[in-house]
Structures are given as structure tokens and as C-alpha cells.
GROMACS .gro file of C-alpha atoms in nm:
model
  510
    1UNK     CA    1  -4.714  -2.314   4.273
    2UNK     CA    2  -4.467  -2.562   4.133
    3UNK     CA    3  -4.590  -2.514   3.778
    4UNK     CA    4  -4.597  -2.135   3.818
    5UNK     CA    5  -4.241  -2.124   3.960
    6UNK     CA    6  -4.113  -2.346   3.677
    7UNK     CA    7  -4.274  -2.123   3.416
    8UNK     CA    8  -4.117  -1.813   3.575
    9UNK     CA    9  -3.773  -1.974   3.575
   10UNK     CA   10  -3.819  -2.068   3.212
   11UNK     CA   11  -3.915  -1.711   3.122
   12UNK     CA   12  -3.615  -1.572   3.311
   13UNK     CA   13  -3.388  -1.819   3.135
   14UNK     CA   14  -3.521  -1.723   2.795
   15UNK     CA   15  -3.484  -1.354   2.881
   16UNK     CA   16  -3.122  -1.407   2.984
   17UNK     CA   17  -3.047  -1.586   2.659
   18UNK     CA   18  -3.210  -1.307   2.461
   19UNK     CA   19  -3.009  -1.039   2.643
   20UNK     CA   20  -2.688  -1.236   2.591
   21UNK     CA   21  -2.760  -1.266   2.221
   22UNK     CA   22  -2.833  -0.895   2.193
   23UNK     CA   23  -2.521  -0.784   2.384
   24UNK     CA   24  -2.166  -0.827   2.253
   25UNK     CA   25  -1.967  -1.087   2.443
   26UNK     CA   26  -1.644  -0.950   2.588
   27UNK     CA   27  -1.356  -1.173   2.481
   28UNK     CA   28  -1.038  -1.197   2.684
   29UNK     CA   29  -0.680  -1.296   2.610
   30UNK     CA   30  -0.365  -1.302   2.821
   31UNK     CA   31  -0.027  -1.256   2.653
   32UNK     CA   32   0.314  -1.285   2.817
   33UNK     CA   33   0.593  -1.059   2.684
   34UNK     CA   34   0.956  -1.088   2.791
   35UNK     CA   35   1.119  -0.747   2.758
   36UNK     CA   36   1.463  -0.908   2.762
   37UNK     CA   37   1.386  -1.182   2.511
   38UNK     CA   38   1.604  -1.243   2.209
   39UNK     CA   39   1.478  -1.037   1.917
   40UNK     CA   40   1.537  -1.010   1.544
   41UNK     CA   41   1.561  -0.714   1.311
   42UNK     CA   42   1.229  -0.555   1.227
   43UNK     CA   43   1.271  -0.313   0.932
   44UNK     CA   44   0.968  -0.096   0.860
   45UNK     CA   45   0.908  -0.254   0.519
   46UNK     CA   46   0.539  -0.155   0.505
   47UNK     CA   47   0.605   0.221   0.506
   48UNK     CA   48   0.897   0.243   0.263
   49UNK     CA   49   0.683   0.336  -0.038
   50UNK     CA   50   0.337   0.455  -0.134
   51UNK     CA   51   0.151   0.456  -0.462
   52UNK     CA   52  -0.039   0.755  -0.591
   53UNK     CA   53  -0.252   0.883  -0.876
   54UNK     CA   54  -0.087   0.936  -1.214
   55UNK     CA   55   0.225   1.147  -1.264
   56UNK     CA   56   0.066   1.479  -1.363
   57UNK     CA   57  -0.125   1.499  -1.033
   58UNK     CA   58   0.206   1.558  -0.855
   59UNK     CA   59   0.186   1.918  -0.981
   60UNK     CA   60  -0.125   1.988  -0.771
   61UNK     CA   61  -0.100   2.168  -0.440
   62UNK     CA   62  -0.346   1.926  -0.273
   63UNK     CA   63  -0.127   1.632  -0.377
   64UNK     CA   64   0.181   1.798  -0.234
   65UNK     CA   65   0.003   1.883   0.091
   66UNK     CA   66  -0.095   1.517   0.129
   67UNK     CA   67   0.254   1.391   0.052
   68UNK     CA   68   0.397   1.616   0.323
   69UNK     CA   69   0.140   1.492   0.574
   70UNK     CA   70   0.214   1.125   0.501
   71UNK     CA   71   0.589   1.190   0.500
   72UNK     CA   72   0.558   1.348   0.845
   73UNK     CA   73   0.357   1.051   0.973
   74UNK     CA   74   0.563   0.766   0.823
   75UNK     CA   75   0.892   0.906   0.690
   76UNK     CA   76   0.835   0.704   0.371
   77UNK     CA   77   1.107   0.694   0.107
   78UNK     CA   78   0.945   0.635  -0.236
   79UNK     CA   79   0.633   0.726  -0.429
   80UNK     CA   80   0.517   0.528  -0.732
   81UNK     CA   81   0.268   0.637  -0.995
   82UNK     CA   82   0.160   0.549  -1.350
   83UNK     CA   83   0.198   0.749  -1.666
   84UNK     CA   84   0.522   0.943  -1.660
   85UNK     CA   85   0.522   0.896  -2.040
   86UNK     CA   86   0.158   1.002  -2.092
   87UNK     CA   87   0.113   1.282  -2.346
   88UNK     CA   88  -0.019   1.517  -2.077
   89UNK     CA   89   0.333   1.514  -1.926
   90UNK     CA   90   0.465   1.613  -2.269
   91UNK     CA   91   0.786   1.410  -2.283
   92UNK     CA   92   0.766   1.270  -2.635
   93UNK     CA   93   0.690   1.423  -2.973
   94UNK     CA   94   0.814   1.378  -3.330
   95UNK     CA   95   0.899   1.636  -3.592
   96UNK     CA   96   0.782   1.626  -3.954
   97UNK     CA   97   1.060   1.380  -4.041
   98UNK     CA   98   0.964   1.143  -3.758
   99UNK     CA   99   1.261   1.235  -3.542
  100UNK     CA  100   1.206   1.228  -3.167
  101UNK     CA  101   1.165   1.558  -2.981
  102UNK     CA  102   1.188   1.545  -2.601
  103UNK     CA  103   1.054   1.792  -2.347
  104UNK     CA  104   1.145   1.749  -1.980
  105UNK     CA  105   0.965   2.054  -1.841
  106UNK     CA  106   0.687   1.875  -1.646
  107UNK     CA  107   0.911   1.580  -1.558
  108UNK     CA  108   1.147   1.821  -1.385
  109UNK     CA  109   0.864   1.991  -1.197
  110UNK     CA  110   0.723   1.655  -1.086
  111UNK     CA  111   1.051   1.510  -0.960
  112UNK     CA  112   1.179   1.841  -0.820
  113UNK     CA  113   0.863   1.857  -0.608
  114UNK     CA  114   0.900   1.502  -0.475
  115UNK     CA  115   1.263   1.550  -0.384
  116UNK     CA  116   1.193   1.884  -0.218
  117UNK     CA  117   0.950   1.701   0.011
  118UNK     CA  118   1.206   1.430   0.093
  119UNK     CA  119   1.060   1.155  -0.125
  120UNK     CA  120   1.236   0.966  -0.403
  121UNK     CA  121   1.069   0.857  -0.727
  122UNK     CA  122   0.979   0.492  -0.777
  123UNK     CA  123   0.969   0.528  -1.154
  124UNK     CA  124   0.711   0.312  -1.325
  125UNK     CA  125   0.811   0.332  -1.692
  126UNK     CA  126   0.467   0.370  -1.852
  127UNK     CA  127   0.248   0.419  -2.055
  128UNK     CA  128   0.302   0.466  -2.432
  129UNK     CA  129   0.326   0.816  -2.583
  130UNK     CA  130   0.073   0.844  -2.866
  131UNK     CA  131   0.329   0.914  -3.138
  132UNK     CA  132   0.537   0.617  -3.029
  133UNK     CA  133   0.241   0.379  -3.001
  134UNK     CA  134   0.188   0.094  -3.246
  135UNK     CA  135  -0.190   0.123  -3.223
  136UNK     CA  136  -0.498   0.278  -3.068
  137UNK     CA  137  -0.519   0.066  -2.753
  138UNK     CA  138  -0.664   0.276  -2.473
  139UNK     CA  139  -0.710   0.157  -2.118
  140UNK     CA  140  -1.057   0.242  -1.977
  141UNK     CA  141  -0.920   0.457  -1.695
  142UNK     CA  142  -1.071   0.806  -1.705
  143UNK     CA  143  -0.748   0.951  -1.846
  144UNK     CA  144  -0.719   0.672  -2.109
  145UNK     CA  145  -0.352   0.571  -2.119
  146UNK     CA  146  -0.228   0.402  -2.435
  147UNK     CA  147  -0.118   0.047  -2.349
  148UNK     CA  148   0.018  -0.063  -2.686
  149UNK     CA  149   0.365  -0.182  -2.777
  150UNK     CA  150   0.601   0.076  -2.927
  151UNK     CA  151   0.583   0.106  -3.305
  152UNK     CA  152   0.962   0.108  -3.317
  153UNK     CA  153   1.174  -0.041  -3.040
  154UNK     CA  154   1.476   0.162  -3.149
  155UNK     CA  155   1.278   0.479  -3.073
  156UNK     CA  156   1.158   0.336  -2.741
  157UNK     CA  157   1.516   0.249  -2.644
  158UNK     CA  158   1.633   0.597  -2.742
  159UNK     CA  159   1.359   0.758  -2.530
  160UNK     CA  160   1.450   0.547  -2.226
  161UNK     CA  161   1.814   0.643  -2.262
  162UNK     CA  162   1.739   1.012  -2.316
  163UNK     CA  163   1.514   1.004  -2.009
  164UNK     CA  164   1.782   0.838  -1.794
  165UNK     CA  165   2.057   1.071  -1.914
  166UNK     CA  166   1.844   1.375  -1.837
  167UNK     CA  167   1.770   1.253  -1.485
  168UNK     CA  168   2.139   1.193  -1.418
  169UNK     CA  169   2.237   1.531  -1.560
  170UNK     CA  170   1.981   1.705  -1.342
  171UNK     CA  171   2.004   1.511  -1.015
  172UNK     CA  172   2.338   1.327  -1.035
  173UNK     CA  173   2.405   0.955  -1.053
  174UNK     CA  174   2.453   0.928  -0.676
  175UNK     CA  175   2.090   1.036  -0.632
  176UNK     CA  176   1.928   0.861  -0.929
  177UNK     CA  177   2.102   0.531  -0.849
  178UNK     CA  178   1.896   0.522  -0.526
  179UNK     CA  179   1.568   0.534  -0.722
  180UNK     CA  180   1.376   0.229  -0.839
  181UNK     CA  181   1.279   0.185  -1.207
  182UNK     CA  182   1.000  -0.060  -1.288
  183UNK     CA  183   0.894  -0.168  -1.636
  184UNK     CA  184   0.524  -0.105  -1.700
  185UNK     CA  185   0.224  -0.192  -1.481
  186UNK     CA  186   0.023  -0.514  -1.455
  187UNK     CA  187   0.089  -0.648  -1.806
  188UNK     CA  188  -0.100  -0.967  -1.722
  189UNK     CA  189  -0.448  -0.817  -1.668
  190UNK     CA  190  -0.528  -0.563  -1.935
  191UNK     CA  191  -0.266  -0.290  -1.903
  192UNK     CA  192  -0.063  -0.433  -2.192
  193UNK     CA  193  -0.191  -0.484  -2.547
  194UNK     CA  194   0.096  -0.699  -2.670
  195UNK     CA  195   0.009  -1.056  -2.771
  196UNK     CA  196   0.085  -1.305  -2.641
  197UNK     CA  197   0.105  -1.107  -2.318
  198UNK     CA  198   0.402  -1.263  -2.146
  199UNK     CA  199   0.623  -1.306  -2.451
  200UNK     CA  200   0.574  -0.949  -2.570
  201UNK     CA  201   0.622  -0.814  -2.217
  202UNK     CA  202   0.958  -0.993  -2.203
  203UNK     CA  203   1.053  -0.806  -2.520
  204UNK     CA  204   0.952  -0.475  -2.363
  205UNK     CA  205   1.138  -0.555  -2.043
  206UNK     CA  206   1.454  -0.668  -2.221
  207UNK     CA  207   1.475  -0.355  -2.435
  208UNK     CA  208   1.402  -0.126  -2.140
  209UNK     CA  209   1.647  -0.288  -1.898
  210UNK     CA  210   1.929  -0.299  -2.151
  211UNK     CA  211   1.866   0.062  -2.256
  212UNK     CA  212   1.861   0.188  -1.897
  213UNK     CA  213   2.168  -0.007  -1.790
  214UNK     CA  214   2.338   0.113  -2.108
  215UNK     CA  215   2.329   0.463  -1.962
  216UNK     CA  216   2.465   0.358  -1.624
  217UNK     CA  217   2.482   0.012  -1.466
  218UNK     CA  218   2.412   0.162  -1.122
  219UNK     CA  219   2.051   0.236  -1.218
  220UNK     CA  220   1.817  -0.016  -1.051
  221UNK     CA  221   1.548  -0.182  -1.259
  222UNK     CA  222   1.295  -0.459  -1.212
  223UNK     CA  223   0.963  -0.617  -1.304
  224UNK     CA  224   0.731  -0.779  -1.395
  225UNK     CA  225   0.499  -0.549  -1.195
  226UNK     CA  226   0.215  -0.797  -1.235
  227UNK     CA  227  -0.123  -0.816  -1.068
  228UNK     CA  228  -0.223  -1.117  -0.857
  229UNK     CA  229   0.132  -1.222  -0.764
  230UNK     CA  230   0.192  -1.361  -1.112
  231UNK     CA  231   0.494  -1.427  -1.338
  232UNK     CA  232   0.771  -1.368  -1.083
  233UNK     CA  233   0.929  -1.713  -1.111
  234UNK     CA  234   0.903  -1.696  -1.491
  235UNK     CA  235   1.046  -1.344  -1.489
  236UNK     CA  236   1.357  -1.448  -1.299
  237UNK     CA  237   1.405  -1.755  -1.519
  238UNK     CA  238   1.368  -1.548  -1.835
  239UNK     CA  239   1.621  -1.289  -1.720
  240UNK     CA  240   1.873  -1.548  -1.606
  241UNK     CA  241   1.835  -1.755  -1.925
  242UNK     CA  242   1.872  -1.450  -2.152
  243UNK     CA  243   2.128  -1.268  -1.936
  244UNK     CA  244   1.898  -0.967  -1.894
  245UNK     CA  245   1.972  -0.743  -1.594
  246UNK     CA  246   1.728  -0.705  -1.304
  247UNK     CA  247   1.777  -0.569  -0.954
  248UNK     CA  248   1.446  -0.662  -0.795
  249UNK     CA  249   1.123  -0.849  -0.863
  250UNK     CA  250   0.790  -0.671  -0.821
  251UNK     CA  251   0.427  -0.773  -0.816
  252UNK     CA  252   0.090  -0.680  -0.661
  253UNK     CA  253  -0.205  -0.827  -0.474
  254UNK     CA  254  -0.512  -0.691  -0.293
  255UNK     CA  255  -0.706  -0.827   0.002
  256UNK     CA  256  -1.011  -0.909  -0.207
  257UNK     CA  257  -0.828  -1.076  -0.494
  258UNK     CA  258  -0.958  -1.430  -0.530
  259UNK     CA  259  -0.782  -1.759  -0.468
  260UNK     CA  260  -0.847  -1.884  -0.820
  261UNK     CA  261  -0.668  -1.581  -0.967
  262UNK     CA  262  -0.376  -1.582  -0.723
  263UNK     CA  263  -0.327  -1.948  -0.634
  264UNK     CA  264  -0.536  -2.139  -0.888
  265UNK     CA  265  -0.748  -2.291  -0.610
  266UNK     CA  266  -1.112  -2.272  -0.499
  267UNK     CA  267  -1.038  -2.166  -0.142
  268UNK     CA  268  -1.218  -1.890   0.043
  269UNK     CA  269  -0.930  -1.678   0.171
  270UNK     CA  270  -1.031  -1.400   0.414
  271UNK     CA  271  -0.938  -1.043   0.329
  272UNK     CA  272  -0.692  -1.022   0.619
  273UNK     CA  273  -0.499  -1.330   0.500
  274UNK     CA  274  -0.480  -1.284   0.122
  275UNK     CA  275  -0.195  -1.034   0.090
  276UNK     CA  276   0.056  -1.219   0.304
  277UNK     CA  277  -0.042  -1.558   0.161
  278UNK     CA  278   0.051  -1.414  -0.178
  279UNK     CA  279   0.370  -1.256  -0.044
  280UNK     CA  280   0.475  -1.591   0.102
  281UNK     CA  281   0.404  -1.764  -0.230
  282UNK     CA  282   0.630  -1.526  -0.423
  283UNK     CA  283   0.895  -1.524  -0.149
  284UNK     CA  284   0.919  -1.903  -0.180
  285UNK     CA  285   0.932  -1.885  -0.560
  286UNK     CA  286   1.228  -1.649  -0.537
  287UNK     CA  287   1.409  -1.871  -0.287
  288UNK     CA  288   1.370  -2.168  -0.524
  289UNK     CA  289   1.487  -1.966  -0.827
  290UNK     CA  290   1.829  -1.922  -0.986
  291UNK     CA  291   1.849  -1.584  -0.806
  292UNK     CA  292   1.739  -1.665  -0.448
  293UNK     CA  293   1.859  -1.333  -0.303
  294UNK     CA  294   1.651  -1.118  -0.536
  295UNK     CA  295   1.494  -0.821  -0.358
  296UNK     CA  296   1.114  -0.851  -0.342
  297UNK     CA  297   0.928  -0.524  -0.390
  298UNK     CA  298   0.552  -0.545  -0.346
  299UNK     CA  299   0.472  -0.238  -0.549
  300UNK     CA  300   0.095  -0.235  -0.487
  301UNK     CA  301  -0.121  -0.367  -0.204
  302UNK     CA  302  -0.431  -0.269  -0.012
  303UNK     CA  303  -0.725  -0.439   0.157
  304UNK     CA  304  -0.945  -0.370  -0.148
  305UNK     CA  305  -0.898  -0.303  -0.518
  306UNK     CA  306  -1.244  -0.151  -0.553
  307UNK     CA  307  -1.403   0.149  -0.387
  308UNK     CA  308  -1.549   0.009  -0.065
  309UNK     CA  309  -1.614   0.264   0.209
  310UNK     CA  310  -1.656  -0.010   0.472
  311UNK     CA  311  -1.293  -0.103   0.412
  312UNK     CA  312  -1.062   0.174   0.295
  313UNK     CA  313  -1.248   0.466   0.458
  314UNK     CA  314  -1.302   0.289   0.790
  315UNK     CA  315  -1.134   0.179   1.111
  316UNK     CA  316  -1.116  -0.170   0.956
  317UNK     CA  317  -0.782  -0.062   0.809
  318UNK     CA  318  -0.608  -0.035   1.149
  319UNK     CA  319  -0.631  -0.402   1.251
  320UNK     CA  320  -0.599  -0.513   0.887
  321UNK     CA  321  -0.275  -0.320   0.849
  322UNK     CA  322  -0.130  -0.434   1.182
  323UNK     CA  323  -0.213  -0.796   1.102
  324UNK     CA  324  -0.063  -0.762   0.754
  325UNK     CA  325   0.260  -0.623   0.897
  326UNK     CA  326   0.283  -0.908   1.147
  327UNK     CA  327   0.222  -1.175   0.884
  328UNK     CA  328   0.442  -1.034   0.606
  329UNK     CA  329   0.742  -0.958   0.826
  330UNK     CA  330   1.053  -1.136   0.699
  331UNK     CA  331   0.904  -1.224   0.360
  332UNK     CA  332   0.934  -0.897   0.166
  333UNK     CA  333   1.181  -0.608   0.141
  334UNK     CA  334   0.954  -0.318   0.043
  335UNK     CA  335   0.576  -0.288   0.037
  336UNK     CA  336   0.408   0.002  -0.140
  337UNK     CA  337   0.058   0.079  -0.010
  338UNK     CA  338  -0.180   0.192  -0.282
  339UNK     CA  339  -0.215   0.484  -0.223
  340UNK     CA  340  -0.119   0.777  -0.001
  341UNK     CA  341  -0.386   1.018  -0.127
  342UNK     CA  342  -0.729   1.039  -0.288
  343UNK     CA  343  -0.597   1.305  -0.524
  344UNK     CA  344  -0.665   1.029  -0.772
  345UNK     CA  345  -0.864   1.007  -1.096
  346UNK     CA  346  -0.866   0.654  -1.235
  347UNK     CA  347  -1.245   0.648  -1.212
  348UNK     CA  348  -1.279   1.018  -1.289
  349UNK     CA  349  -1.292   1.336  -1.086
  350UNK     CA  350  -1.359   1.266  -0.718
  351UNK     CA  351  -1.727   1.333  -0.647
  352UNK     CA  352  -1.733   1.317  -0.267
  353UNK     CA  353  -1.465   1.280   0.002
  354UNK     CA  354  -1.554   0.937   0.147
  355UNK     CA  355  -1.620   0.718  -0.156
  356UNK     CA  356  -1.392   0.427  -0.066
  357UNK     CA  357  -1.082   0.567  -0.234
  358UNK     CA  358  -0.746   0.397  -0.191
  359UNK     CA  359  -0.578   0.689  -0.019
  360UNK     CA  360  -0.483   0.749   0.343
  361UNK     CA  361  -0.609   1.105   0.299
  362UNK     CA  362  -0.945   1.183   0.140
  363UNK     CA  363  -1.019   1.471  -0.095
  364UNK     CA  364  -0.993   1.816   0.070
  365UNK     CA  365  -0.689   1.690   0.269
  366UNK     CA  366  -0.907   1.495   0.515
  367UNK     CA  367  -0.711   1.222   0.701
  368UNK     CA  368  -0.889   0.885   0.721
  369UNK     CA  369  -0.852   0.624   0.997
  370UNK     CA  370  -0.597   0.448   0.773
  371UNK     CA  371  -0.373   0.756   0.793
  372UNK     CA  372  -0.385   0.745   1.171
  373UNK     CA  373  -0.320   0.371   1.168
  374UNK     CA  374   0.000   0.425   0.971
  375UNK     CA  375   0.090   0.715   1.201
  376UNK     CA  376   0.070   0.509   1.521
  377UNK     CA  377   0.227   0.198   1.363
  378UNK     CA  378   0.526   0.413   1.270
  379UNK     CA  379   0.606   0.415   1.644
  380UNK     CA  380   0.696   0.044   1.636
  381UNK     CA  381   1.056  -0.041   1.722
  382UNK     CA  382   1.326  -0.188   1.502
  383UNK     CA  383   1.348  -0.530   1.673
  384UNK     CA  384   1.068  -0.787   1.698
  385UNK     CA  385   1.006  -1.012   1.996
  386UNK     CA  386   0.808  -1.331   1.938
  387UNK     CA  387   0.481  -1.352   2.133
  388UNK     CA  388   0.211  -1.624   2.134
  389UNK     CA  389  -0.070  -1.416   1.987
  390UNK     CA  390  -0.209  -1.326   1.645
  391UNK     CA  391  -0.340  -0.994   1.783
  392UNK     CA  392  -0.019  -0.860   1.938
  393UNK     CA  393   0.299  -0.743   1.769
  394UNK     CA  394   0.582  -0.684   2.018
  395UNK     CA  395   0.882  -0.470   1.923
  396UNK     CA  396   1.177  -0.316   2.102
  397UNK     CA  397   1.385  -0.005   2.045
  398UNK     CA  398   1.761   0.012   2.078
  399UNK     CA  399   1.722   0.177   2.420
  400UNK     CA  400   1.533  -0.130   2.544
  401UNK     CA  401   1.187   0.029   2.550
  402UNK     CA  402   0.896  -0.178   2.422
  403UNK     CA  403   0.640  -0.073   2.162
  404UNK     CA  404   0.343  -0.303   2.113
  405UNK     CA  405   0.067  -0.307   1.854
  406UNK     CA  406  -0.260  -0.459   1.973
  407UNK     CA  407  -0.566  -0.503   1.757
  408UNK     CA  408  -0.916  -0.644   1.751
  409UNK     CA  409  -0.976  -0.759   1.396
  410UNK     CA  410  -1.340  -0.765   1.294
  411UNK     CA  411  -1.464  -0.838   0.941
  412UNK     CA  412  -1.575  -0.564   0.705
  413UNK     CA  413  -1.925  -0.707   0.664
  414UNK     CA  414  -1.871  -0.742   0.289
  415UNK     CA  415  -1.712  -1.087   0.265
  416UNK     CA  416  -1.989  -1.314   0.384
  417UNK     CA  417  -1.825  -1.643   0.285
  418UNK     CA  418  -1.463  -1.562   0.358
  419UNK     CA  419  -1.537  -1.383   0.687
  420UNK     CA  420  -1.787  -1.637   0.822
  421UNK     CA  421  -1.536  -1.773   1.072
  422UNK     CA  422  -1.466  -1.420   1.196
  423UNK     CA  423  -1.824  -1.318   1.279
  424UNK     CA  424  -1.768  -1.411   1.643
  425UNK     CA  425  -1.487  -1.155   1.657
  426UNK     CA  426  -1.726  -0.860   1.619
  427UNK     CA  427  -1.713  -0.787   1.992
  428UNK     CA  428  -1.483  -0.600   2.230
  429UNK     CA  429  -1.171  -0.784   2.342
  430UNK     CA  430  -0.967  -0.737   2.658
  431UNK     CA  431  -0.596  -0.805   2.632
  432UNK     CA  432  -0.404  -0.863   2.953
  433UNK     CA  433  -0.031  -0.817   2.898
  434UNK     CA  434   0.203  -0.974   3.150
  435UNK     CA  435   0.550  -0.820   3.125
  436UNK     CA  436   0.862  -0.998   3.232
  437UNK     CA  437   1.200  -0.830   3.289
  438UNK     CA  438   1.045  -0.486   3.285
  439UNK     CA  439   1.039  -0.228   3.565
  440UNK     CA  440   0.799   0.003   3.382
  441UNK     CA  441   0.510   0.141   3.589
  442UNK     CA  442   0.308   0.307   3.314
  443UNK     CA  443   0.244   0.294   2.942
  444UNK     CA  444   0.140   0.547   2.681
  445UNK     CA  445  -0.145   0.420   2.461
  446UNK     CA  446  -0.238   0.561   2.120
  447UNK     CA  447  -0.567   0.435   1.978
  448UNK     CA  448  -0.737   0.433   1.640
  449UNK     CA  449  -1.102   0.330   1.650
  450UNK     CA  450  -1.448   0.479   1.609
  451UNK     CA  451  -1.382   0.723   1.897
  452UNK     CA  452  -1.016   0.800   1.823
  453UNK     CA  453  -0.887   0.939   1.495
  454UNK     CA  454  -1.201   0.866   1.289
  455UNK     CA  455  -1.362   1.159   1.108
  456UNK     CA  456  -1.669   0.959   1.000
  457UNK     CA  457  -1.892   1.026   1.304
  458UNK     CA  458  -1.845   1.400   1.255
  459UNK     CA  459  -1.901   1.365   0.880
  460UNK     CA  460  -2.221   1.170   0.935
  461UNK     CA  461  -2.341   1.414   1.200
  462UNK     CA  462  -2.314   1.702   0.951
  463UNK     CA  463  -2.524   1.503   0.702
  464UNK     CA  464  -2.243   1.346   0.495
  465UNK     CA  465  -2.212   1.648   0.264
  466UNK     CA  466  -2.102   1.571  -0.086
  467UNK     CA  467  -1.902   1.893  -0.102
  468UNK     CA  468  -1.796   1.997   0.250
  469UNK     CA  469  -1.754   2.371   0.289
  470UNK     CA  470  -1.419   2.513   0.406
  471UNK     CA  471  -1.567   2.547   0.756
  472UNK     CA  472  -1.683   2.184   0.752
  473UNK     CA  473  -1.346   2.070   0.620
  474UNK     CA  474  -1.177   2.238   0.914
  475UNK     CA  475  -1.417   2.062   1.155
  476UNK     CA  476  -1.349   1.728   0.989
  477UNK     CA  477  -0.972   1.769   1.009
  478UNK     CA  478  -1.007   1.841   1.380
  479UNK     CA  479  -1.227   1.533   1.423
  480UNK     CA  480  -0.961   1.324   1.246
  481UNK     CA  481  -0.685   1.433   1.482
  482UNK     CA  482  -0.552   1.172   1.721
  483UNK     CA  483  -0.588   1.270   2.085
  484UNK     CA  484  -0.276   1.268   2.300
  485UNK     CA  485  -0.173   0.919   2.415
  486UNK     CA  486  -0.343   0.808   2.735
  487UNK     CA  487  -0.135   0.697   3.031
  488UNK     CA  488  -0.221   0.354   3.177
  489UNK     CA  489  -0.072   0.212   3.496
  490UNK     CA  490   0.128  -0.110   3.494
  491UNK     CA  491   0.071  -0.296   3.821
  492UNK     CA  492   0.286  -0.594   3.914
  493UNK     CA  493   0.404  -0.617   3.554
  494UNK     CA  494   0.047  -0.638   3.423
  495UNK     CA  495  -0.128  -0.408   3.180
  496UNK     CA  496  -0.489  -0.449   3.065
  497UNK     CA  497  -0.640  -0.285   2.757
  498UNK     CA  498  -0.986  -0.329   2.606
  499UNK     CA  499  -1.030  -0.278   2.232
  500UNK     CA  500  -1.357  -0.234   2.044
  501UNK     CA  501  -1.417  -0.424   1.720
  502UNK     CA  502  -1.185  -0.285   1.449
  503UNK     CA  503  -0.978  -0.119   1.721
  504UNK     CA  504  -0.601  -0.067   1.706
  505UNK     CA  505  -0.375   0.044   1.990
  506UNK     CA  506  -0.003   0.110   1.998
  507UNK     CA  507   0.146   0.088   2.347
  508UNK     CA  508   0.478   0.252   2.437
  509UNK     CA  509   0.645   0.111   2.747
  510UNK     CA  510   0.960   0.279   2.874
   0.00000   0.00000   0.00000
């Protein structure tokens, strides 16, 4: 009997271990929040600007529908896109004698449309009109922009000035002086054919900045608009040494950029840490520069620079975005998420709605979980209260009410090395919030997760159609809608919320 009982206990023990391994472990965390604590300003820097597909797409109805939807969700101020000088926009031509001929017809339609929808242009001055180009240097994007230097800088300068004068004549200097003008895009990684890259980009920047400011000094211009957080310190030094005007510094980074490209190291930096590590690097470079108060505009960022459905189409974006906001707060003035819409053709015509596009809204005006993440994060207050947690962001409104973002970050499953330490996080988590100096008895909770604001289950259930019918599109939009916030009781100053992996919740406490 002894041997038999021991064997049974051993079997039961092994069975228990097997069940534990098969079932997700529920993690728990308790966070204290003082509603009356000293707070600091918390500007909504992450929703000031969005990127988008190239300029000409702004004439499409689907683009304009998406911009209205994102404006309603975030109240964003600026939109940035490439290619306002592309030949398809029709700005630049030359007559038989080589004299410049300008046409502002499409420019006016593009900018009129943005302004009518309450959004200002973030004007990326790119790329090169064919008849002004010094050579046949075509970027491999589907629409093949010319990335060469101008054949004649006097003609380039004249075009910049004619462009600026036209904008001021049409919209007034009071309006246009609130826009941002940025010279080119990512000249350090293949969007610029000048050689050597940095030296010839300085020439382009100098001519452009002086030409623009020559029209009106109130116009705001900056650069170097680089990829991988590069050249900012050198840019400021160059401008200060040469007395070239600049109003802000801009650069880009993505969550899956690599440490060797951004920092020159061999580290494995997880996707949820890369962007703000890069922001901090540039922030510190600016503070050490001859212009330490320079405005930092992060004019492109996202969790991925490639088309990865497990990232940009998924609920991963909710916790990633909340974590990015928490980490980057205080280090950057404006961040421009790339992009607001999948009306986007860098890789060609969109072939199916959920292909891992950059946008918050997929083709056919289908809101993704990322759209809903931005929508609920917009509720955050304008003061931040410090809390001892890397999964809670506590904010306060002027009326004293609290708004909290809670998230359960779980890796995308794509970054095996970088996310190794996070594998244990792929389980539900329960957050117990203990409120001090608050008499609130209930909270309103808005969630974004697999069961809230995610159209993918419905899309998969209908067979993941490559071309959803109008009826299916309507069903998918309904599936993407956020349900009304749920009311949760606060008992003895305590509130408990459980989040699934890749879950985000925004809690309003009044």
C-alpha cells in the first residue's frame, strides 16, 4: 500500500504541474494612487500629428473619411506626408526656354481639404520635380519619387519662395506661420541621392531654410528628418556654425529598428523600449548642444517599419502605445505616428485590408485596435501623477478627476531574442488600485483587447476575405466599435481590474 500510495501522489503531482504549465498564471500587482498628489503638466504630445500616404492621396474620399474619424478620436493638429513636389501634384514645369512654370491647382485642393477638416499641414518639402532634378535617381517606392539634388539651386530656391508666397496669399501669414515645414525625408538611408549624404543635405537644407525665411521669418522650418535618430546633434551644430535658421529638430525611429543602427551597440532592445530610448538619446543631445531649448519633433514613429499584422493590426498596439507615452513623456514636444490611415501606396495598391499597414484605419475605412487605443488614450488628463508602476499611467483633469491608463504588455511573438524576458508576461494580470484622497465610489472603464474594439475575430469568422463586400465592411465596422464604458464599483478606496495579455484599459474616476 505504501508504494501504491506514493505512486498515486507522484502521478497527482505530475498532473498538477502539467495543468499549471498548460494554464496561464494570473499575475497580480497593487498600485497606490494619491488623487491629491503633486502633479506636473502632461501635454498630449503623442496625438499632435500623424503621418499619411503621399500628398496626392489627400484628394481621395476614403482618405478624407479616415482623417475625419481620427480627428474626432484624437483632435490631432497636423498631418505630414511625402511628395508635395511630385510631378503627379503638378507644381513644377518649365517652358521651352527653361523658365519655371508653377501650377498650384492640386496643392490648393490638398491643403483646402485638410484645413476644412480642422487639420494643419506639416509640410515635408519633398521630393524633386523631374524637370528640376539633376539626375534619374528614383526611390523604389511604388510611385517612384525622384530623390536627386536639384540641377540648379537658384531654381530650387525660386520654387520654394513661390510656394511659400502662394500659401501666404491664399491662407494668410497668421495661418501659415502655425504650420511646420521640414526639409526632405530620411536623407541618411536612401531617400537622398546627394553624395556625400550629410554634406549635400546641409546644402539642400541651407538653401531651403534661407529661401523660406526670405519670404517671411515667421515661417517655421526644421530638419534633418532623419531615420534612426541620426544627425540631430550635427544638424544643430551646422546651423549654429553657419548661422542658418531652424525652429525645430526632427528625426524618426521605429520599434524594430536595431541597436547597431540607432545607438551603435550590439544590444537586444525590446520593441516596447526602442522608441523612447531613441527619444531620450536625441533629447540629451539637444540639451548638450548650442541650442538646448530646440523643439524636438519626432516626425515618424511606430512599433514596426515593416508590414507585420501581429503588431500594427493587433491589440499589441494598445499596451505598446500606452507604454510609449509613459516613457517618452517630458522628452519630446510633438510625436507624429506613422500613419493615420492605410490609404497608402508605398508598396503598391493595397491588396487586402489587414496586411500589417501602418494606419490606424485599414482599407475600406475599417478601424483597427490601434485606432481604438488612441481613442481611449485621448481621455487622459492634462496633469500626470507619479505612480510606482510601469503598467499604470495616472493623470488628473483640472476638475480633480482622475484618468488612468492600465495595460498588460505582452510581446508580439516576432522578436524572439528581444522579447525573451517578456515571455512570462503572456498571461492575464490583475491590477488592484488603492486610491487615497478620493471619495469616488465608481469608475468608468473603457477597454481595448481581443473582446473590445478588435475587428479581427469577426474578420476571421467570415473567412478573412481579401475583398470584403459592402455588407461585410458594415459588419466589420460594427465589430470594431468600442462598447460603452463599464461601471466598476470602488469599495473602501480600492478598485480591481483584470487585463488579458495585450489588454489596455482607461479608467475614469470622478
